[in-house]
CSV table of C-alpha atoms in Angstrom, one decimal:
chain,number,residue,atom,x,y,z
W,1,MET,CA,9.4,16.8,-23.0
W,2,THR,CA,12.6,16.4,-21.0
W,3,SER,CA,13.0,15.8,-17.3
W,4,ILE,CA,16.7,16.8,-17.3
W,5,SER,CA,16.0,20.4,-16.7
W,6,LEU,CA,18.5,21.5,-14.0
W,7,LYS,CA,22.1,22.4,-14.9
W,8,CYS,CA,24.8,20.4,-13.2
W,9,THR,CA,23.0,20.3,-9.9
W,10,THR,CA,24.0,17.8,-7.2
W,11,PHE,CA,21.5,16.1,-4.9
W,12,SER,CA,23.1,14.3,-2.0
W,13,THR,CA,21.6,12.2,0.7
W,14,ARG,CA,23.6,11.6,3.9
W,15,SER,CA,23.0,9.4,6.9
W,16,TRP,CA,25.2,9.6,10.0
W,17,GLY,CA,27.9,11.3,8.0
W,18,THR,CA,27.9,8.7,5.1
W,19,ARG,CA,27.1,9.6,1.6
W,20,LEU,CA,24.4,7.3,0.3
W,21,PHE,CA,24.2,8.5,-3.2
W,22,THR,CA,24.8,11.4,-5.5
W,23,LEU,CA,22.5,12.4,-8.3
W,24,LEU,CA,23.7,14.7,-11.1
W,25,LEU,CA,21.1,16.6,-13.1
W,26,THR,CA,22.0,18.5,-16.2
W,27,ASP,CA,20.6,20.5,-19.1
W,28,ARG,CA,20.7,18.9,-22.5
W,29,GLY,CA,24.2,19.3,-23.9
W,30,ASP,CA,26.0,19.8,-20.6
W,31,TYR,CA,27.0,16.2,-20.0
W,32,THR,CA,30.3,17.0,-18.3
W,33,CYS,CA,28.4,16.7,-15.0
W,34,GLY,CA,28.9,13.0,-15.5
W,35,SER,CA,32.3,13.3,-13.8
W,36,TYR,CA,32.4,13.3,-10.1
W,37,ASN,CA,35.7,14.0,-8.1
W,38,ASN,CA,37.6,13.6,-11.4
W,39,THR,CA,36.3,10.0,-11.8
W,40,LYS,CA,34.3,9.5,-14.9
W,41,VAL,CA,31.1,7.6,-14.4
W,42,LEU,CA,28.6,6.4,-17.0
W,43,THR,CA,26.3,9.3,-18.1
W,44,THR,CA,22.7,8.4,-18.9
W,45,ILE,CA,19.8,10.4,-20.1
W,46,ASP,CA,16.4,10.7,-18.5
W,47,TYR,CA,13.3,12.0,-20.4
W,48,LEU,CA,9.6,11.2,-20.8
W,49,GLU,CA,8.9,10.9,-24.5
W,50,ASP,CA,9.6,12.2,-28.0
W,51,ASN,CA,7.7,15.1,-29.4
W,52,ASP,CA,5.2,14.5,-32.2
W,53,LYS,CA,8.0,14.3,-34.8
W,54,GLY,CA,10.1,11.7,-32.9
W,55,GLN,CA,13.0,14.1,-32.6
W,56,PHE,CA,14.2,14.0,-29.0
W,57,THR,CA,15.5,10.5,-28.6
W,58,GLU,CA,18.1,10.5,-31.4
W,59,GLN,CA,19.1,14.1,-30.7
W,60,TYR,CA,19.8,13.4,-27.0
W,61,PHE,CA,21.9,10.3,-27.7
W,62,ASN,CA,23.8,12.2,-30.5
W,63,ASP,CA,24.6,14.9,-28.0
W,64,LEU,CA,25.7,12.3,-25.5
W,65,ARG,CA,28.1,10.7,-27.9
W,66,THR,CA,30.0,14.0,-28.4
W,67,PHE,CA,30.9,13.8,-24.7
W,68,GLN,CA,30.8,10.0,-24.1
W,69,PRO,CA,31.8,8.3,-27.4
W,70,ARG,CA,31.8,4.8,-26.0
W,71,GLY,CA,29.6,2.9,-23.6
W,72,PRO,CA,26.0,1.8,-23.5
W,73,LEU,CA,23.2,4.2,-24.3
W,74,VAL,CA,20.8,4.3,-21.5
W,75,ASN,CA,17.5,6.0,-20.7
W,76,SER,CA,17.7,5.5,-16.9
W,77,GLU,CA,14.1,6.4,-16.2
W,78,TYR,CA,11.5,5.9,-18.9
W,79,TYR,CA,8.2,6.8,-17.3
W,80,THR,CA,5.2,4.6,-17.7
W,81,GLY,CA,3.0,7.1,-15.9
W,82,TRP,CA,3.3,9.5,-13.0
W,83,LEU,CA,2.5,9.7,-9.3
W,84,ASP,CA,-0.8,11.1,-8.1
W,85,LYS,CA,-1.2,14.0,-5.7
W,86,TRP,CA,-4.1,14.8,-3.4
W,87,GLY,CA,-6.5,17.3,-5.0
W,88,SER,CA,-5.2,16.7,-8.5
W,89,PRO,CA,-6.7,14.5,-11.3
W,90,HIS,CA,-5.3,10.9,-11.6
W,91,LYS,CA,-2.2,10.9,-13.8
W,92,THR,CA,-2.0,8.7,-16.9
W,93,ARG,CA,0.2,8.2,-19.9
W,94,SER,CA,-1.0,6.9,-23.3
W,95,ALA,CA,-0.2,3.3,-24.0
W,96,VAL,CA,0.3,4.3,-27.7
W,97,THR,CA,3.0,6.9,-27.1
W,98,LEU,CA,4.7,4.6,-24.5
W,99,GLU,CA,4.9,1.8,-27.1
W,100,GLU,CA,6.2,4.1,-29.8
W,101,GLY,CA,8.9,5.4,-27.5
W,102,ILE,CA,10.1,1.9,-26.5
W,103,ARG,CA,10.3,0.8,-30.1
W,104,LYS,CA,12.3,3.9,-30.9
W,105,LEU,CA,14.8,3.3,-28.0
W,106,LEU,CA,15.2,-0.4,-28.9
W,107,SER,CA,15.7,0.4,-32.6
W,108,LEU,CA,18.7,2.5,-31.5
W,109,HIS,CA,20.1,-0.4,-29.5
W,110,ALA,CA,19.6,1.7,-26.3
W,111,ASN,CA,18.9,0.3,-22.9
W,112,LEU,CA,16.0,1.5,-20.8
W,113,ALA,CA,14.6,1.2,-17.3
W,114,LEU,CA,10.8,1.4,-17.1
W,115,PHE,CA,9.8,3.6,-14.2
W,116,VAL,CA,7.7,2.0,-12.9
W,117,TRP,CA,6.8,-1.5,-14.2
W,118,HIS,CA,4.8,-2.5,-11.1
W,119,GLY,CA,2.7,0.1,-9.2
W,120,GLY,CA,3.2,0.3,-5.5
W,121,SER,CA,1.9,1.7,-2.2
W,122,ASN,CA,3.1,4.4,0.1
W,123,PHE,CA,2.6,2.3,3.2
W,124,GLY,CA,3.0,4.0,6.5
W,125,LEU,CA,2.9,7.8,6.7
W,126,ASP,CA,5.8,8.8,4.4
W,127,GLY,CA,5.0,9.5,0.8
W,128,ALA,CA,7.0,11.1,-2.1
W,129,ASP,CA,6.0,14.4,-0.5
W,130,TYR,CA,3.3,15.9,1.7
W,131,THR,CA,0.9,16.0,-1.3
W,132,ALA,CA,1.4,12.4,-2.5
W,133,THR,CA,-1.4,9.9,-2.3
W,134,SER,CA,-1.1,6.6,-0.6
W,135,THR,CA,-1.3,4.8,-3.9
W,136,TYR,CA,1.8,4.7,-6.0
W,137,ASP,CA,-0.1,3.0,-8.8
W,138,TYR,CA,1.6,5.3,-11.3
W,139,ASP,CA,-0.6,4.1,-14.2
W,140,ALA,CA,2.0,1.3,-14.4
W,141,PRO,CA,1.5,-1.7,-16.7
W,142,LEU,CA,1.1,-3.8,-13.5
W,143,SER,CA,-1.3,-2.1,-11.0
W,144,GLU,CA,-0.7,-1.5,-7.3
W,145,SER,CA,-2.2,-4.9,-6.6
W,146,GLY,CA,-0.2,-6.7,-9.3
W,147,ASP,CA,-2.9,-7.0,-12.0
W,148,ILE,CA,-2.1,-6.2,-15.6
W,149,LYS,CA,-3.6,-3.2,-17.3
W,150,PRO,CA,-4.3,-4.7,-20.7
W,151,ASP,CA,-3.7,-1.7,-22.9
W,152,LYS,CA,-0.5,-0.6,-21.4
W,153,TYR,CA,0.8,-4.1,-20.6
W,154,TRP,CA,0.3,-5.4,-24.1
W,155,ALA,CA,1.7,-2.2,-25.7
W,156,ILE,CA,5.0,-2.7,-23.8
W,157,ARG,CA,5.0,-6.5,-24.4
W,158,ASN,CA,4.4,-6.0,-28.1
W,159,ALA,CA,7.2,-3.4,-28.4
W,160,ILE,CA,9.7,-5.6,-26.6
W,161,GLY,CA,8.5,-8.7,-28.5
W,162,GLN,CA,9.4,-7.1,-31.8
W,163,PHE,CA,13.1,-7.1,-30.7
W,164,PHE,CA,13.3,-9.9,-28.2
W,165,PRO,CA,10.6,-12.4,-29.0
W,166,GLU,CA,12.4,-15.3,-27.2
W,167,ASN,CA,12.5,-13.4,-23.9
W,168,LEU,CA,8.7,-12.9,-23.3
W,169,LEU,CA,7.5,-14.1,-19.9
W,170,PRO,CA,4.1,-15.7,-19.1
W,171,VAL,CA,1.2,-13.2,-18.7
W,172,PRO,CA,0.3,-12.8,-15.0
W,173,GLU,CA,-3.0,-14.3,-14.0
W,174,PRO,CA,-5.7,-12.0,-12.3
W,175,ILE,CA,-5.2,-11.9,-8.5
W,176,PRO,CA,-8.3,-12.9,-6.5
W,177,LYS,CA,-9.8,-10.2,-4.3
W,178,LEU,CA,-11.8,-10.1,-1.1
W,179,SER,CA,-15.0,-8.1,-1.3
W,180,GLY,CA,-18.5,-7.8,0.2
W,181,LYS,CA,-17.2,-7.6,3.8
W,182,THR,CA,-18.2,-4.8,6.2
W,183,VAL,CA,-16.2,-3.6,9.2
W,184,HIS,CA,-18.3,-1.9,11.9
W,185,LEU,CA,-16.4,0.7,13.9
W,186,LYS,CA,-16.8,2.4,17.2
W,187,GLN,CA,-15.0,5.3,18.8
W,188,SER,CA,-11.9,4.4,20.8
W,189,LYS,CA,-10.5,7.8,21.9
W,190,SER,CA,-9.9,11.4,20.8
W,191,LEU,CA,-6.3,12.4,20.1
W,192,ILE,CA,-6.6,15.3,22.6
W,193,ASP,CA,-6.5,12.6,25.2
W,194,LEU,CA,-2.8,12.3,24.4
W,195,VAL,CA,-2.2,15.9,25.5
W,196,SER,CA,-1.3,14.7,29.0
W,197,HIS,CA,1.5,14.5,31.5
W,198,GLU,CA,2.9,11.2,30.3
W,199,ASN,CA,3.3,12.6,26.7
W,200,PHE,CA,4.8,16.0,27.7
W,201,ILE,CA,8.1,16.8,26.0
W,202,VAL,CA,9.1,20.4,26.8
W,203,TYR,CA,7.9,23.9,27.6
W,204,ASN,CA,9.0,26.8,25.5
W,205,GLN,CA,8.2,30.4,24.9
W,206,TYR,CA,7.5,29.8,21.2
W,207,PRO,CA,6.3,26.7,19.3
W,208,LEU,CA,9.2,24.4,18.5
W,209,LYS,CA,9.5,22.5,15.2
W,210,MET,CA,9.0,18.7,15.4
W,211,GLU,CA,12.6,18.0,14.3
W,212,GLU,CA,13.9,20.2,17.2
W,213,MET,CA,12.3,17.7,19.5
W,214,GLY,CA,13.5,14.6,17.7
W,215,GLU,CA,10.0,13.8,16.3
W,216,PHE,CA,9.8,12.9,12.6
W,217,GLU,CA,6.4,11.2,12.0
W,218,GLY,CA,2.8,11.3,13.1
W,219,MET,CA,1.6,14.4,14.9
W,220,MET,CA,2.6,16.9,17.5
W,221,GLY,CA,0.4,18.5,20.2
W,222,TYR,CA,0.9,22.1,21.2
W,223,GLN,CA,-1.0,23.7,24.1
W,224,HIS,CA,-1.3,27.3,25.4
W,225,GLU,CA,-3.1,28.1,28.6
W,226,LEU,CA,-5.1,31.3,28.3
W,227,THR,CA,-4.7,34.0,30.9
W,228,THR,CA,-7.6,36.0,29.8
W,229,PRO,CA,-10.9,34.9,28.1
W,230,LEU,CA,-11.3,35.2,24.4
W,231,LEU,CA,-14.5,36.4,22.7
W,232,ASN,CA,-14.6,36.2,18.9
W,233,ALA,CA,-10.9,36.8,18.9
W,234,GLN,CA,-9.0,36.4,15.6
W,235,LEU,CA,-6.5,33.5,15.8
W,236,SER,CA,-3.9,32.7,13.1
W,237,VAL,CA,-1.4,29.8,12.8
W,238,GLN,CA,1.8,30.9,11.2
W,239,GLY,CA,4.5,28.9,9.4
W,240,LEU,CA,2.4,25.8,9.4
W,241,HIS,CA,3.8,22.5,8.0
W,242,ASP,CA,1.6,20.6,7.2
W,243,ARG,CA,-1.9,20.8,8.6
W,244,ALA,CA,-3.4,21.9,12.0
W,245,TYR,CA,-6.5,20.9,13.9
W,246,VAL,CA,-7.4,23.6,16.4
W,247,LEU,CA,-9.3,23.1,19.6
W,248,VAL,CA,-10.3,25.7,22.1
W,249,ASP,CA,-11.3,24.6,25.6
W,250,GLY,CA,-11.2,21.1,24.2
W,251,ASN,CA,-13.6,21.7,21.3
W,252,PHE,CA,-12.7,21.4,17.7
W,253,VAL,CA,-13.1,24.7,15.9
W,254,GLN,CA,-10.9,24.8,12.8
W,255,VAL,CA,-8.8,23.0,10.3
W,256,VAL,CA,-5.8,25.0,8.9
W,257,LYS,CA,-4.0,24.2,5.7
W,258,ARG,CA,-0.2,24.4,5.1
W,259,GLU,CA,1.1,27.9,5.2
W,260,GLU,CA,-2.4,29.3,5.4
W,261,GLU,CA,-2.2,32.3,7.7
W,262,ARG,CA,-5.7,33.7,7.5
W,263,SER,CA,-7.3,34.3,10.8
W,264,PHE,CA,-10.6,32.8,12.2
W,265,PRO,CA,-12.7,33.7,15.2
W,266,VAL,CA,-12.4,31.7,18.5
W,267,THR,CA,-14.1,32.0,21.9
W,268,GLY,CA,-12.7,30.4,25.0
W,269,SER,CA,-11.4,30.8,28.5
W,270,SER,CA,-9.0,27.9,29.2
W,271,THR,CA,-6.7,26.4,26.5
W,272,ILE,CA,-5.8,26.6,22.9
W,273,THR,CA,-4.7,23.2,21.7
W,274,ILE,CA,-3.2,22.7,18.2
W,275,LEU,CA,-2.6,19.2,16.8
W,276,VAL,CA,-0.2,19.5,13.9
W,277,GLU,CA,0.0,16.7,11.3
W,278,ASN,CA,3.2,15.7,9.6
W,279,MET,CA,2.0,14.7,6.1
W,280,GLY,CA,5.4,13.4,4.9
W,281,TYR,CA,8.7,14.8,3.8
W,282,MET,CA,9.7,15.9,0.4
W,283,ALA,CA,11.6,13.2,-1.5
W,284,TRP,CA,13.7,15.8,-3.3
W,285,LEU,CA,15.6,18.2,-1.0
W,286,SER,CA,18.5,20.0,-2.8
W,287,GLN,CA,20.0,20.6,0.6
W,288,GLY,CA,19.9,16.8,1.4
W,289,LEU,CA,17.9,14.8,3.8
W,290,GLY,CA,18.6,15.8,7.4
W,291,ASP,CA,18.5,19.5,6.6
W,292,TYR,CA,15.0,20.6,7.7
W,293,SER,CA,15.5,24.4,7.5
W,294,ASN,CA,12.8,24.7,4.8
W,295,GLU,CA,10.9,21.4,4.9
W,296,TYR,CA,10.3,21.3,8.7
W,297,LYS,CA,7.2,20.1,10.4
W,298,GLY,CA,5.3,22.0,13.0
W,299,MET,CA,4.5,25.7,13.3
W,300,THR,CA,6.5,28.9,14.0
W,301,ASN,CA,4.0,31.1,15.8
W,302,VAL,CA,0.3,31.6,16.7
W,303,THR,CA,-1.3,35.0,17.0
W,304,VAL,CA,-4.5,36.3,18.6
W,305,ASN,CA,-5.7,39.6,17.4
W,306,GLY,CA,-2.2,40.1,15.9
W,307,THR,CA,-0.3,39.4,19.2
W,308,ILE,CA,2.0,36.5,19.3
W,309,LEU,CA,1.1,33.9,21.9
W,310,LYS,CA,3.9,32.8,24.2
W,311,LYS,CA,4.4,29.9,26.6
W,312,TRP,CA,3.7,26.6,24.8
W,313,LYS,CA,3.7,23.0,26.0
W,314,HIS,CA,4.6,20.3,23.6
W,315,TYR,CA,3.3,16.7,23.5
W,316,LYS,CA,4.4,13.6,21.7
W,317,MET,CA,1.8,12.1,19.4
W,318,GLU,CA,3.7,9.4,17.4
W,319,THR,CA,1.7,6.7,15.7
W,320,ASN,CA,2.3,4.1,18.3
W,321,ARG,CA,1.0,6.4,21.0
W,322,ILE,CA,-2.1,7.1,19.0
W,323,LEU,CA,-2.8,3.4,18.5
W,324,ASP,CA,-1.9,2.1,21.9
W,325,ASP,CA,-4.2,1.7,24.9
W,326,ASP,CA,-7.5,2.5,23.2
W,327,ILE,CA,-10.1,3.7,25.7
W,328,THR,CA,-13.7,3.1,24.8
W,329,THR,CA,-15.8,6.2,25.4
W,330,ASN,CA,-19.5,7.0,25.2
W,331,ASP,CA,-18.9,10.6,24.2
W,332,ASP,CA,-20.8,11.8,21.2
W,333,VAL,CA,-18.1,12.7,18.7
W,334,ILE,CA,-20.3,15.2,16.7
W,335,ASP,CA,-22.7,17.0,18.9
W,336,SER,CA,-21.4,19.4,21.5
W,337,GLU,CA,-24.3,21.5,22.6
W,338,ASN,CA,-22.4,23.0,25.6
W,339,SER,CA,-19.5,24.3,23.5
W,340,GLN,CA,-19.2,28.0,23.1
W,341,ASN,CA,-17.6,27.3,19.7
W,342,ASN,CA,-20.5,25.2,18.4
W,343,THR,CA,-21.0,27.5,15.3
W,344,GLN,CA,-20.6,27.4,11.6
W,345,GLU,CA,-16.8,27.6,12.0
W,346,ARG,CA,-17.1,23.9,13.1
W,347,TYR,CA,-17.8,22.9,9.5
W,348,TRP,CA,-14.9,22.4,7.1
W,349,HIS,CA,-15.6,23.9,3.7
W,350,ASN,CA,-19.4,23.6,4.4
W,351,ALA,CA,-19.1,19.8,4.3
W,352,LYS,CA,-19.7,17.4,7.1
W,353,PRO,CA,-19.6,18.7,10.7
W,354,LEU,CA,-16.2,18.5,12.4
W,355,LEU,CA,-15.7,15.9,15.2
W,356,SER,CA,-16.5,17.8,18.4
W,357,LYS,CA,-13.4,16.7,20.3
W,358,GLY,CA,-11.1,16.8,17.3
W,359,PRO,CA,-9.2,13.9,15.6
W,360,THR,CA,-10.6,10.6,16.8
W,361,VAL,CA,-9.6,6.9,16.7
W,362,PHE,CA,-12.2,4.4,15.5
W,363,SER,CA,-11.7,0.7,15.8
W,364,GLY,CA,-13.4,-2.5,14.7
W,365,GLU,CA,-12.9,-6.2,14.1
W,366,LEU,CA,-13.2,-8.4,11.1
W,367,GLU,CA,-13.2,-12.2,11.3
W,368,LEU,CA,-11.7,-14.1,8.3
W,369,THR,CA,-11.2,-17.7,7.4
W,370,SER,CA,-8.0,-19.0,5.9
W,371,SER,CA,-9.5,-18.8,2.4
W,372,GLU,CA,-10.4,-15.1,2.8
W,373,LEU,CA,-6.8,-13.8,3.4
W,374,LEU,CA,-6.9,-12.0,0.1
W,375,ASP,CA,-6.0,-8.6,-1.3
W,376,THR,CA,-8.8,-6.1,-1.1
W,377,PHE,CA,-9.6,-2.4,-1.4
W,378,VAL,CA,-11.2,-0.5,1.5
W,379,ASP,CA,-13.7,2.1,0.5
W,380,THR,CA,-13.1,5.3,2.5
W,381,SER,CA,-15.4,7.6,0.4
W,382,CYS,CA,-17.8,8.2,3.4
W,383,TRP,CA,-15.0,9.5,5.6
W,384,SER,CA,-13.0,12.7,5.5
W,385,LYS,CA,-9.2,12.5,6.1
W,386,GLY,CA,-6.9,10.3,8.2
W,387,PHE,CA,-5.0,7.0,8.0
W,388,LEU,CA,-5.9,3.4,8.2
W,389,VAL,CA,-4.3,0.7,10.3
W,390,VAL,CA,-4.7,-3.1,9.9
W,391,ASN,CA,-3.4,-5.4,12.6
W,392,GLY,CA,-0.9,-2.8,13.6
W,393,ASN,CA,0.3,-2.1,10.0
W,394,VAL,CA,-0.2,1.5,8.9
W,395,VAL,CA,-1.6,0.9,5.5
W,396,GLY,CA,-1.7,4.5,4.4
W,397,ARG,CA,-3.5,7.8,4.3
W,398,TYR,CA,-7.0,8.4,3.0
W,399,TRP,CA,-8.5,11.8,1.9
W,400,PRO,CA,-11.6,11.2,-0.3
W,401,GLU,CA,-12.7,14.8,0.2
W,402,ALA,CA,-9.6,15.9,-1.8
W,403,GLY,CA,-9.4,12.9,-4.2
W,404,PRO,CA,-8.5,11.3,-6.6
W,405,GLN,CA,-8.0,8.2,-4.4
W,406,TYR,CA,-11.1,6.8,-2.7
W,407,THR,CA,-10.0,3.3,-1.8
W,408,ILE,CA,-6.9,1.9,0.0
W,409,TYR,CA,-5.2,-1.3,-1.1
W,410,ILE,CA,-4.7,-3.9,1.6
W,411,PRO,CA,-2.4,-6.8,0.6
W,412,GLY,CA,-3.7,-10.2,1.7
W,413,ALA,CA,-0.5,-10.7,3.8
W,414,PHE,CA,-1.8,-8.0,6.2
W,415,TRP,CA,-4.7,-10.2,7.2
W,416,MET,CA,-4.6,-13.2,9.5
W,417,GLU,CA,-7.0,-16.1,10.1
W,418,GLY,CA,-9.5,-15.3,12.9
W,419,ILE,CA,-10.0,-11.8,14.4
W,420,ASN,CA,-8.4,-8.8,12.6
W,421,LYS,CA,-8.3,-5.4,14.1
W,422,VAL,CA,-9.0,-2.4,11.8
W,423,THR,CA,-8.4,1.1,13.1
W,424,MET,CA,-9.1,4.5,11.5
W,425,VAL,CA,-7.5,7.7,12.8
W,426,GLU,CA,-10.1,10.2,11.4
W,427,LEU,CA,-8.8,13.8,11.6
W,428,GLN,CA,-11.9,15.8,10.6
W,429,SER,CA,-15.3,14.3,10.1
W,430,GLN,CA,-16.8,10.9,10.7
W,431,CYS,CA,-18.8,8.7,8.4
W,432,GLN,CA,-22.4,8.6,9.7
W,433,GLU,CA,-22.6,4.8,9.3
W,434,LEU,CA,-19.3,4.1,11.1
W,435,THR,CA,-18.5,1.3,8.6
W,436,LEU,CA,-15.8,0.3,6.1
W,437,ILE,CA,-16.7,-1.8,3.1
W,438,LEU,CA,-14.2,-4.1,1.4
W,439,SER,CA,-14.3,-4.0,-2.4
W,440,ASP,CA,-12.6,-5.7,-5.4
W,441,LYS,CA,-12.4,-2.4,-7.2
W,442,HIS,CA,-9.7,0.2,-6.7
W,443,VAL,CA,-10.9,3.8,-7.2
W,444,ILE,CA,-8.0,6.1,-7.7
W,445,ASP,CA,-9.4,8.3,-10.5
W,446,GLY,CA,-12.3,9.9,-8.6
W,447,PRO,CA,-13.4,13.6,-8.4
W,448,VAL,CA,-10.9,16.0,-6.9
W,449,ASN,CA,-11.0,19.2,-4.8
W,450,GLY,CA,-7.7,21.1,-5.0
W,451,ASP,CA,-9.0,23.8,-2.7
W,452,LEU,CA,-8.5,21.6,0.3
W,453,ILE,CA,-4.8,21.2,-0.1
């Protein structure tokens, strides 16, 4: 299986007019893409593994030598696994095939870069794309938390040891974990509270994209004031990137997926408020970063009974605004007996009831001693979808209803001795117990539901 599947395609990234890098991708055999501006650069190959007859490796390098007769042979990305995506099963790669491939490459005196050796984390709110999980464990030989995965680690070590026995490093020791702690949470505020005068950006006839307003992360609030009451009217959000949380008269009525334009019934007399979530930009944009013509965030239109709604107010909802100035409230975040929209539409995929006032911030405290400042995994399986913040650090997104990731890795460096603040920005449905449990087990291979994506 080969990953060099595009013919002489250039991907460029620019920042403030400066070229940061150029990546040339080519079909097998067309290695002349290795020249850029008449300056020949080293051409390498990039593929996953041989077929069952071990044919690809030698053939690729033989083809390369017809174009580049001298210079080192390099597989510039030899994949140890693959990234996970929400709603899709956890990706793995066989330790046996990985070991066989490394032995083959080294027997040809080729160089290779293992991608990746150490799993990582998509801290913050930017991932490889809007479907990427927070974990970038990648089924790497060293896990996201730095622990070895015995089968894969020893497979690679044995393969390398056959050719370079004098260069083997000490085997990493297991890293101690913090477990058995519980964080008790309480509601701080609802995100609709941010749809206010101090966060107002602009008024426009039609909804603007986030990038048009200089907003590139977090969420955006859109609000339309109704001029006539709606009774079971059919509302549709069009051109949505990436996810919308729809409130009518301040009551949460619907979750809308990316580019899902099916209509749903709403009843109200005052406002339609739509909170749009930016789930992260695509890592690979053929037009280059900075061109958001296709990979924009926001929405293009909203219709009611087929008629486009005009006159929209736009509100900033960056992460720092969401987390600042928490206001404790006694409002019940589930029940809303006085809401005209308190119907079955307030359940997302017949699961837990939606938060009555929409996306909500929950906060709690955890006291730790100096000996407890350890790596840990936070179990989010009781919750729905959102992101987790520890002491002001956005650890990452959680989405156990989609899977396969159910826990979030927190490095010990994020903790501090004494009182630690833990915040969850829950976008859909709360956990009945309003707790988070710290565990020494990372669950990134749980059940999945692709229908939610």
